Structures are given as structure tokens and as C-alpha cells.
Amino acid sequence: MSNNDIFRNALGQLKEKLSPETVVVLYGPRRTGKTFLLKKIAKDLIKKEEILFVNGEFFETQRWLSSQNPKLMKQYIGNANIFIVDEAQKVPNIGQNLKLLVDTYPKLKIIASGSASFDLAKQVGEPLTGRKKTVSLFPISVSEVIETYGREYYESLFEENLIFGFYPKLFSLKSRQEKKEYLEELTNAYLFKDILEMDGIRNSKKIKDLLRLLAFQIGKEVSLQELGSSLDLHKDTVFKYLDLLEKSFVIINIRGFSRNLRKEVNKTSRYYFYDNGIRNALINNFNDIGLRNDIGELWENFVIIERIKKQSYQSIYSNNYFWRTYDQKEIDWVEERDGKLYGYEIKWNDKKKVKEPKLWKETYDNAEFKVINKENYLEFVTDNNGGE
């Protein structure tokens, strides 16, 4: 079974957002298939469009694309009406140069992407203000697996996916040992590459230790002071590392929700991993579900990330939070959409009935509340109605 066969929602988003006078920028974690997606869209459009596909790692591409010389650019662009540049972050001043292309060739449609998405985001941010549309590519989503192979196939591998995650390459690997080795290689060789290539960042061991600590705190508030004490780092350094890990698509920061009530906690964060497989590789635990004492954390991370994928791919615009009071009343996941609040409690063990917190109901009388469990989660992460 080839991972190249898997339907990707981002492909449709790329085609939909592709338009003149705009640069579509494809972001996402390493090894999630960005280059494959660019080649796929080029193949799909080649029959009706003239396409120029270049790699920013090549010196010749760097030379003309960073030249600031419209005549030289014209020699290479030729009659193309779609220009795709992969590894775009390797081109000096790529943001300024893409802006020059947009200004000089108003009919040209442009897509840019790169393995170092964080570096690319820094370079294209300001120069392309108002001229940029973004598409995020995640590891494979549950909805994409079902779309490609059907629900029966997905459910047959559900527990294995919960442990090993959804990186595309995993779907072409046959044994658990191969999957484990791939995730260990991915974690050791690629996870920190973008961060460690930055000036002034050298301590990969500290970053990895930080991630290990976060891996044991899924669904819990994180204290910069406590993390710093455990790692022998200043809390400002911890904050810097967390910010870089978030921008590098390793973790996601979720803040506490509050309307400034004195009982509500709102100045802390919870962190989730973009993929369960990465999280488990960091702590070297690929045990079956029946042998784990962290299934609640795995389940919460899985459901939240799948929900974020759904929000991104289906353009569900939401501010995401958790909610907790100082006397330990809490809701795992809160969405603020169109001025309304939706609270979700995420439970692996659905035998114990979960009640809506009284203070939540009293404070936000128009808010909704729902428990997400193994019986109903597929609707939460894959349906097409835009919400609950």
C-alpha cells in the first residue's frame, strides 16, 4: 500500500486558492508530503496550464529568482502562468522576490513551499502582506484515511494509528518495528532541524528533554518556572524554545479561556503534539493500548489534533481554548465560533457519566456542552457540517 495513494484535503485547498496576484504558501511539519503535493498539483494542472516547477536548493534557481532583475526573471518564467517553487526558503530574500514577481507578472499564479516551513514563514511574512494565502498540511487525517480506504479499513488500524500516529510514510510500512524505527529516525534527524539551523540555538539535548517533559503533561497546564527548574534553564529560555517548537509544527499551544471571572484560570497554557507517533517516540513507548497508563492523554491529544485538522481543512474559524477554575472544575476543549461557545469534554473511558460543570452553565448560559468519546468522536473530527 503506497502512502502516495492517500487523498489529501490540502490539494483541493491549493487549487481553490491559486489565483493571480497572490502567492499561496504551503506550510506544515517536515515529512508530511509537501513536495509530493506540489508535484501532484502540477501533474493535475499540466494539461490546461503552462507550469514552471523549480527547486530553491539549486544554485541556478537561487541565482535568477533572487536577482531582483525582471528581465532575467522573464527569461526563466517564459510563458508559464503557474510558478511553483519548492524549498523556497533556500532562495535569498524569497519574500521580496516573490513580491516582485507578483508585481511584474500580475497574471502569474504562484505556489511556494519548503521543508523548513518556519524559516519560510519568517521570510515571506512582511513582504507579502495582503498578497499571501496559506494552506496548512498536517500528517494524514482520519477523514483522509476514510476517504481513501473506507471506514472499515480505518477502524481495523485504529489502535495502531493511535500509538504510531499518521505520518504518510507509515502507511507504506508493514511491521510495527519498521514504524518504530521510522519514527525514531524522524524524531532524531528531522524534528529539531529547523530550530538547530538557527543562529544561537545549539542545545538539542535540552530541547528534546523539554519535549519529553511536555509529553508527560498532555492535558495539564504547563509552568515555565517548573520546566526551567527541571531543565536547569531560565524560564525565558524555556519560553523561547516552546515558541520555536510551536512555529516548527512540533507542538501546539492552547491557552485558558476566561471572561475575566476571578475563579477562572486564563494565564496558563497546555501543549499538544502534532502527532501521537512523535510524542511516543520521544518517550520511547510504543506499547499496546492495553499495556499503557497514559491512554487518556493519548486519546485527548489524538482527538484535539484531528479536530484542528478538520478546522483547517474545512475552514472552520474558531478560537480554541481549555477552561478551568481554581477549584478544579474544567472542560478539555472550548471553541469560540461566531460569538458562541462550545465546550467539549474528551473521555476515553465513557462508562462514567460526565456532567456539565455548574459554573460553566451558570456563567455562559448560551454555551453548549458535549462529551466526546469513542462512540461519537468520528462525527467530531470528520463530518462536513462545520461544527457541533
PDB file of N, CA, C and O in Angstrom, residues 335-386:
ATOM      1  N   GLU A 335     -14.356  25.929  22.049  1.00  0.00           N
ATOM      2  CA  GLU A 335     -14.293  26.641  20.780  1.00  0.00           C
ATOM      3  C   GLU A 335     -15.203  27.860  20.839  1.00  0.00           C
ATOM      4  O   GLU A 335     -16.353  27.770  21.274  1.00  0.00           O
ATOM      5  N   GLU A 336     -14.653  28.971  20.399  1.00  0.00           N
ATOM      6  CA  GLU A 336     -15.428  30.210  20.291  1.00  0.00           C
ATOM      7  C   GLU A 336     -15.633  30.480  18.807  1.00  0.00           C
ATOM      8  O   GLU A 336     -14.704  30.832  18.093  1.00  0.00           O
ATOM      9  N   ARG A 337     -16.864  30.253  18.345  1.00  0.00           N
ATOM     10  CA  ARG A 337     -17.178  30.391  16.920  1.00  0.00           C
ATOM     11  C   ARG A 337     -18.396  31.274  16.745  1.00  0.00           C
ATOM     12  O   ARG A 337     -19.432  31.048  17.348  1.00  0.00           O
ATOM     13  N   ASP A 338     -18.239  32.301  15.906  1.00  0.00           N
ATOM     14  CA  ASP A 338     -19.359  33.192  15.595  1.00  0.00           C
ATOM     15  C   ASP A 338     -20.033  33.722  16.857  1.00  0.00           C
ATOM     16  O   ASP A 338     -21.272  33.824  16.944  1.00  0.00           O
ATOM     17  N   GLY A 339     -19.202  34.057  17.848  1.00  0.00           N
ATOM     18  CA  GLY A 339     -19.721  34.656  19.072  1.00  0.00           C
ATOM     19  C   GLY A 339     -20.362  33.680  20.041  1.00  0.00           C
ATOM     20  O   GLY A 339     -20.915  34.093  21.074  1.00  0.00           O
ATOM     21  N   LYS A 340     -20.283  32.379  19.767  1.00  0.00           N
ATOM     22  CA  LYS A 340     -20.888  31.383  20.641  1.00  0.00           C
ATOM     23  C   LYS A 340     -19.825  30.425  21.162  1.00  0.00           C
ATOM     24  O   LYS A 340     -18.831  30.162  20.483  1.00  0.00           O
ATOM     25  N   LEU A 341     -20.047  29.903  22.367  1.00  0.00           N
ATOM     26  CA  LEU A 341     -19.094  28.995  22.998  1.00  0.00           C
ATOM     27  C   LEU A 341     -19.573  27.551  22.928  1.00  0.00           C
ATOM     28  O   LEU A 341     -20.748  27.255  23.128  1.00  0.00           O
ATOM     29  N   TYR A 342     -18.612  26.663  22.643  1.00  0.00           N
ATOM     30  CA  TYR A 342     -18.883  25.225  22.588  1.00  0.00           C
ATOM     31  C   TYR A 342     -17.837  24.534  23.454  1.00  0.00           C
ATOM     32  O   TYR A 342     -16.633  24.633  23.187  1.00  0.00           O
ATOM     33  N   GLY A 343     -18.296  23.838  24.482  1.00  0.00           N
ATOM     34  CA  GLY A 343     -17.375  23.136  25.361  1.00  0.00           C
ATOM     35  C   GLY A 343     -17.439  21.634  25.128  1.00  0.00           C
ATOM     36  O   GLY A 343     -18.531  21.063  24.965  1.00  0.00           O
ATOM     37  N   TYR A 344     -16.260  20.987  25.121  1.00  0.00           N
ATOM     38  CA  TYR A 344     -16.194  19.548  24.865  1.00  0.00           C
ATOM     39  C   TYR A 344     -15.293  18.887  25.911  1.00  0.00           C
ATOM     40  O   TYR A 344     -14.139  19.295  26.098  1.00  0.00           O
ATOM     41  N   GLU A 345     -15.815  17.880  26.550  1.00  0.00           N
ATOM     42  CA  GLU A 345     -15.019  17.060  27.457  1.00  0.00           C
ATOM     43  C   GLU A 345     -14.642  15.781  26.717  1.00  0.00           C
ATOM     44  O   GLU A 345     -15.520  15.098  26.158  1.00  0.00           O
ATOM     45  N   ILE A 346     -13.354  15.453  26.681  1.00  0.00           N
ATOM     46  CA  ILE A 346     -12.848  14.348  25.874  1.00  0.00           C
ATOM     47  C   ILE A 346     -12.511  13.173  26.789  1.00  0.00           C
ATOM     48  O   ILE A 346     -11.631  13.284  27.647  1.00  0.00           O
ATOM     49  N   LYS A 347     -13.216  12.052  26.617  1.00  0.00           N
ATOM     50  CA  LYS A 347     -13.070  10.921  27.528  1.00  0.00           C
ATOM     51  C   LYS A 347     -12.839   9.619  26.759  1.00  0.00           C
ATOM     52  O   LYS A 347     -13.578   9.293  25.840  1.00  0.00           O
ATOM     53  N   TRP A 348     -11.797   8.888  27.151  1.00  0.00           N
ATOM     54  CA  TRP A 348     -11.557   7.551  26.615  1.00  0.00           C
ATOM     55  C   TRP A 348     -12.508   6.552  27.264  1.00  0.00           C
ATOM     56  O   TRP A 348     -13.151   5.766  26.592  1.00  0.00           O
ATOM     57  N   ASN A 349     -12.585   6.591  28.575  1.00  0.00           N
ATOM     58  CA  ASN A 349     -13.489   5.710  29.314  1.00  0.00           C
ATOM     59  C   ASN A 349     -14.850   6.391  29.413  1.00  0.00           C
ATOM     60  O   ASN A 349     -15.038   7.323  30.181  1.00  0.00           O
ATOM     61  N   ASP A 350     -15.803   5.914  28.622  1.00  0.00           N
ATOM     62  CA  ASP A 350     -17.107   6.578  28.554  1.00  0.00           C
ATOM     63  C   ASP A 350     -18.154   5.930  29.468  1.00  0.00           C
ATOM     64  O   ASP A 350     -19.348   6.218  29.358  1.00  0.00           O
ATOM     65  N   LYS A 351     -17.722   5.067  30.374  1.00  0.00           N
ATOM     66  CA  LYS A 351     -18.681   4.392  31.252  1.00  0.00           C
ATOM     67  C   LYS A 351     -19.170   5.320  32.366  1.00  0.00           C
ATOM     68  O   LYS A 351     -20.302   5.224  32.823  1.00  0.00           O
ATOM     69  N   LYS A 352     -18.294   6.235  32.784  1.00  0.00           N
ATOM     70  CA  LYS A 352     -18.674   7.162  33.851  1.00  0.00           C
ATOM     71  C   LYS A 352     -19.332   8.391  33.234  1.00  0.00           C
ATOM     72  O   LYS A 352     -18.769   9.052  32.376  1.00  0.00           O
ATOM     73  N   LYS A 353     -20.540   8.700  33.679  1.00  0.00           N
ATOM     74  CA  LYS A 353     -21.284   9.833  33.127  1.00  0.00           C
ATOM     75  C   LYS A 353     -20.621  11.147  33.537  1.00  0.00           C
ATOM     76  O   LYS A 353     -20.308  11.363  34.712  1.00  0.00           O
ATOM     77  N   VAL A 354     -20.392  12.028  32.564  1.00  0.00           N
ATOM     78  CA  VAL A 354     -19.761  13.325  32.809  1.00  0.00           C
ATOM     79  C   VAL A 354     -20.823  14.406  32.761  1.00  0.00           C
ATOM     80  O   VAL A 354     -21.581  14.499  31.786  1.00  0.00           O
ATOM     81  N   LYS A 355     -20.893  15.209  33.806  1.00  0.00           N
ATOM     82  CA  LYS A 355     -21.882  16.283  33.871  1.00  0.00           C
ATOM     83  C   LYS A 355     -21.260  17.614  33.444  1.00  0.00           C
ATOM     84  O   LYS A 355     -20.076  17.855  33.658  1.00  0.00           O
ATOM     85  N   GLU A 356     -22.070  18.448  32.877  1.00  0.00           N
ATOM     86  CA  GLU A 356     -21.633  19.803  32.529  1.00  0.00           C
ATOM     87  C   GLU A 356     -21.327  20.567  33.810  1.00  0.00           C
ATOM     88  O   GLU A 356     -22.138  20.575  34.751  1.00  0.00           O
ATOM     89  N   PRO A 357     -20.139  21.205  33.907  1.00  0.00           N
ATOM     90  CA  PRO A 357     -19.810  21.957  35.124  1.00  0.00           C
ATOM     91  C   PRO A 357     -20.848  23.047  35.404  1.00  0.00           C
ATOM     92  O   PRO A 357     -21.238  23.797  34.506  1.00  0.00           O
ATOM     93  N   LYS A 358     -21.292  23.102  36.642  1.00  0.00           N
ATOM     94  CA  LYS A 358     -22.355  24.036  37.021  1.00  0.00           C
ATOM     95  C   LYS A 358     -21.958  25.480  36.765  1.00  0.00           C
ATOM     96  O   LYS A 358     -22.750  26.277  36.241  1.00  0.00           O
ATOM     97  N   LEU A 359     -20.715  25.840  37.092  1.00  0.00           N
ATOM     98  CA  LEU A 359     -20.269  27.223  36.901  1.00  0.00           C
ATOM     99  C   LEU A 359     -20.219  27.594  35.429  1.00  0.00           C
ATOM    100  O   LEU A 359     -20.520  28.740  35.045  1.00  0.00           O
ATOM    101  N   TRP A 360     -19.835  26.647  34.581  1.00  0.00           N
ATOM    102  CA  TRP A 360     -19.819  26.893  33.126  1.00  0.00           C
ATOM    103  C   TRP A 360     -21.227  27.222  32.640  1.00  0.00           C
ATOM    104  O   TRP A 360     -21.446  28.173  31.897  1.00  0.00           O
ATOM    105  N   LYS A 361     -22.184  26.414  33.093  1.00  0.00           N
ATOM    106  CA  LYS A 361     -23.573  26.602  32.667  1.00  0.00           C
ATOM    107  C   LYS A 361     -24.137  27.913  33.190  1.00  0.00           C
ATOM    108  O   LYS A 361     -24.863  28.627  32.491  1.00  0.00           O
ATOM    109  N   GLU A 362     -23.812  28.253  34.445  1.00  0.00           N
ATOM    110  CA  GLU A 362     -24.328  29.477  35.046  1.00  0.00           C
ATOM    111  C   GLU A 362     -23.701  30.722  34.436  1.00  0.00           C
ATOM    112  O   GLU A 362     -24.369  31.747  34.248  1.00  0.00           O
ATOM    113  N   THR A 363     -22.395  30.642  34.115  1.00  0.00           N
ATOM    114  CA  THR A 363     -21.672  31.816  33.622  1.00  0.00           C
ATOM    115  C   THR A 363     -21.954  32.077  32.155  1.00  0.00           C
ATOM    116  O   THR A 363     -22.113  33.221  31.723  1.00  0.00           O
ATOM    117  N   TYR A 364     -22.028  30.997  31.369  1.00  0.00           N
ATOM    118  CA  TYR A 364     -22.220  31.126  29.921  1.00  0.00           C
ATOM    119  C   TYR A 364     -23.496  30.371  29.546  1.00  0.00           C
ATOM    120  O   TYR A 364     -23.444  29.240  29.056  1.00  0.00           O
ATOM    121  N   ASP A 365     -24.629  31.011  29.827  1.00  0.00           N
ATOM    122  CA  ASP A 365     -25.895  30.297  29.695  1.00  0.00           C
ATOM    123  C   ASP A 365     -26.243  29.925  28.264  1.00  0.00           C
ATOM    124  O   ASP A 365     -27.078  29.049  28.031  1.00  0.00           O
ATOM    125  N   ASN A 366     -25.593  30.567  27.285  1.00  0.00           N
ATOM    126  CA  ASN A 366     -25.859  30.247  25.881  1.00  0.00           C
ATOM    127  C   ASN A 366     -24.858  29.240  25.311  1.00  0.00           C
ATOM    128  O   ASN A 366     -24.924  28.871  24.144  1.00  0.00           O
ATOM    129  N   ALA A 367     -23.898  28.820  26.157  1.00  0.00           N
ATOM    130  CA  ALA A 367     -22.850  27.909  25.685  1.00  0.00           C
ATOM    131  C   ALA A 367     -23.375  26.479  25.612  1.00  0.00           C
ATOM    132  O   ALA A 367     -24.276  26.087  26.358  1.00  0.00           O
ATOM    133  N   GLU A 368     -22.772  25.706  24.710  1.00  0.00           N
ATOM    134  CA  GLU A 368     -23.121  24.295  24.598  1.00  0.00           C
ATOM    135  C   GLU A 368     -22.058  23.439  25.283  1.00  0.00           C
ATOM    136  O   GLU A 368     -20.931  23.879  25.498  1.00  0.00           O
ATOM    137  N   PHE A 369     -22.435  22.225  25.595  1.00  0.00           N
ATOM    138  CA  PHE A 369     -21.502  21.292  26.240  1.00  0.00           C
ATOM    139  C   PHE A 369     -21.771  19.897  25.714  1.00  0.00           C
ATOM    140  O   PHE A 369     -22.923  19.476  25.575  1.00  0.00           O
ATOM    141  N   LYS A 370     -20.688  19.170  25.419  1.00  0.00           N
ATOM    142  CA  LYS A 370     -20.832  17.819  24.891  1.00  0.00           C
ATOM    143  C   LYS A 370     -19.635  16.973  25.290  1.00  0.00           C
ATOM    144  O   LYS A 370     -18.507  17.474  25.364  1.00  0.00           O
ATOM    145  N   VAL A 371     -19.857  15.715  25.540  1.00  0.00           N
ATOM    146  CA  VAL A 371     -18.779  14.765  25.830  1.00  0.00           C
ATOM    147  C   VAL A 371     -18.401  14.060  24.531  1.00  0.00           C
ATOM    148  O   VAL A 371     -19.260  13.567  23.809  1.00  0.00           O
ATOM    149  N   ILE A 372     -17.101  14.051  24.229  1.00  0.00           N
ATOM    150  CA  ILE A 372     -16.590  13.358  23.041  1.00  0.00           C
ATOM    151  C   ILE A 372     -15.927  12.065  23.511  1.00  0.00           C
ATOM    152  O   ILE A 372     -14.985  12.087  24.312  1.00  0.00           O
ATOM    153  N   ASN A 373     -16.427  10.938  23.019  1.00  0.00           N
ATOM    154  CA  ASN A 373     -15.894   9.646  23.428  1.00  0.00           C
ATOM    155  C   ASN A 373     -15.720   8.747  22.201  1.00  0.00           C
ATOM    156  O   ASN A 373     -15.885   9.192  21.058  1.00  0.00           O
ATOM    157  N   LYS A 374     -15.404   7.479  22.443  1.00  0.00           N
ATOM    158  CA  LYS A 374     -15.139   6.551  21.338  1.00  0.00           C
ATOM    159  C   LYS A 374     -16.376   6.304  20.481  1.00  0.00           C
ATOM    160  O   LYS A 374     -16.256   5.886  19.326  1.00  0.00           O
ATOM    161  N   GLU A 375     -17.549   6.557  21.039  1.00  0.00           N
ATOM    162  CA  GLU A 375     -18.781   6.298  20.296  1.00  0.00           C
ATOM    163  C   GLU A 375     -19.108   7.400  19.298  1.00  0.00           C
ATOM    164  O   GLU A 375     -19.727   7.142  18.267  1.00  0.00           O
ATOM    165  N   ASN A 376     -18.734   8.635  19.605  1.00  0.00           N
ATOM    166  CA  ASN A 376     -19.191   9.750  18.761  1.00  0.00           C
ATOM    167  C   ASN A 376     -18.068  10.614  18.178  1.00  0.00           C
ATOM    168  O   ASN A 376     -18.340  11.604  17.507  1.00  0.00           O
ATOM    169  N   TYR A 377     -16.798  10.252  18.409  1.00  0.00           N
ATOM    170  CA  TYR A 377     -15.713  11.151  18.023  1.00  0.00           C
ATOM    171  C   TYR A 377     -15.574  11.329  16.512  1.00  0.00           C
ATOM    172  O   TYR A 377     -15.131  12.385  16.043  1.00  0.00           O
ATOM    173  N   LEU A 378     -15.952  10.314  15.732  1.00  0.00           N
ATOM    174  CA  LEU A 378     -15.776  10.422  14.284  1.00  0.00           C
ATOM    175  C   LEU A 378     -16.575  11.584  13.707  1.00  0.00           C
ATOM    176  O   LEU A 378     -16.113  12.294  12.811  1.00  0.00           O
ATOM    177  N   GLU A 379     -17.756  11.806  14.239  1.00  0.00           N
ATOM    178  CA  GLU A 379     -18.550  12.954  13.799  1.00  0.00           C
ATOM    179  C   GLU A 379     -17.831  14.254  14.135  1.00  0.00           C
ATOM    180  O   GLU A 379     -17.849  15.213  13.366  1.00  0.00           O
ATOM    181  N   PHE A 380     -17.169  14.284  15.279  1.00  0.00           N
ATOM    182  CA  PHE A 380     -16.475  15.487  15.746  1.00  0.00           C
ATOM    183  C   PHE A 380     -15.271  15.824  14.869  1.00  0.00           C
ATOM    184  O   PHE A 380     -14.942  16.991  14.684  1.00  0.00           O
ATOM    185  N   VAL A 381     -14.601  14.799  14.335  1.00  0.00           N
ATOM    186  CA  VAL A 381     -13.363  15.072  13.599  1.00  0.00           C
ATOM    187  C   VAL A 381     -13.470  14.873  12.078  1.00  0.00           C
ATOM    188  O   VAL A 381     -12.536  15.200  11.357  1.00  0.00           O
ATOM    189  N   THR A 382     -14.605  14.355  11.580  1.00  0.00           N
ATOM    190  CA  THR A 382     -14.656  14.087  10.140  1.00  0.00           C
ATOM    191  C   THR A 382     -15.914  14.580   9.422  1.00  0.00           C
ATOM    192  O   THR A 382     -15.947  14.602   8.218  1.00  0.00           O
ATOM    193  N   ASP A 383     -16.971  14.983  10.128  1.00  0.00           N
ATOM    194  CA  ASP A 383     -18.202  15.319   9.416  1.00  0.00           C
ATOM    195  C   ASP A 383     -18.034  16.621   8.635  1.00  0.00           C
ATOM    196  O   ASP A 383     -17.047  17.340   8.756  1.00  0.00           O
ATOM    197  N   ASN A 384     -18.990  16.967   7.823  1.00  0.00           N
ATOM    198  CA  ASN A 384     -18.868  18.109   6.934  1.00  0.00           C
ATOM    199  C   ASN A 384     -19.804  19.254   7.249  1.00  0.00           C
ATOM    200  O   ASN A 384     -20.024  20.129   6.445  1.00  0.00           O
ATOM    201  N   ASN A 385     -20.357  19.262   8.468  1.00  0.00           N
ATOM    202  CA  ASN A 385     -21.335  20.298   8.752  1.00  0.00           C
ATOM    203  C   ASN A 385     -20.758  21.518   9.442  1.00  0.00           C
ATOM    204  O   ASN A 385     -21.469  22.444   9.810  1.00  0.00           O
ATOM    205  N   GLY A 386     -19.411  21.532   9.644  1.00  0.00           N
ATOM    206  CA  GLY A 386     -18.758  22.737  10.162  1.00  0.00           C
ATOM    207  C   GLY A 386     -18.792  22.893  11.656  1.00  0.00           C
ATOM    208  O   GLY A 386     -18.266  23.841  12.194  1.00  0.00           O
TER     209      GLY A 386
END
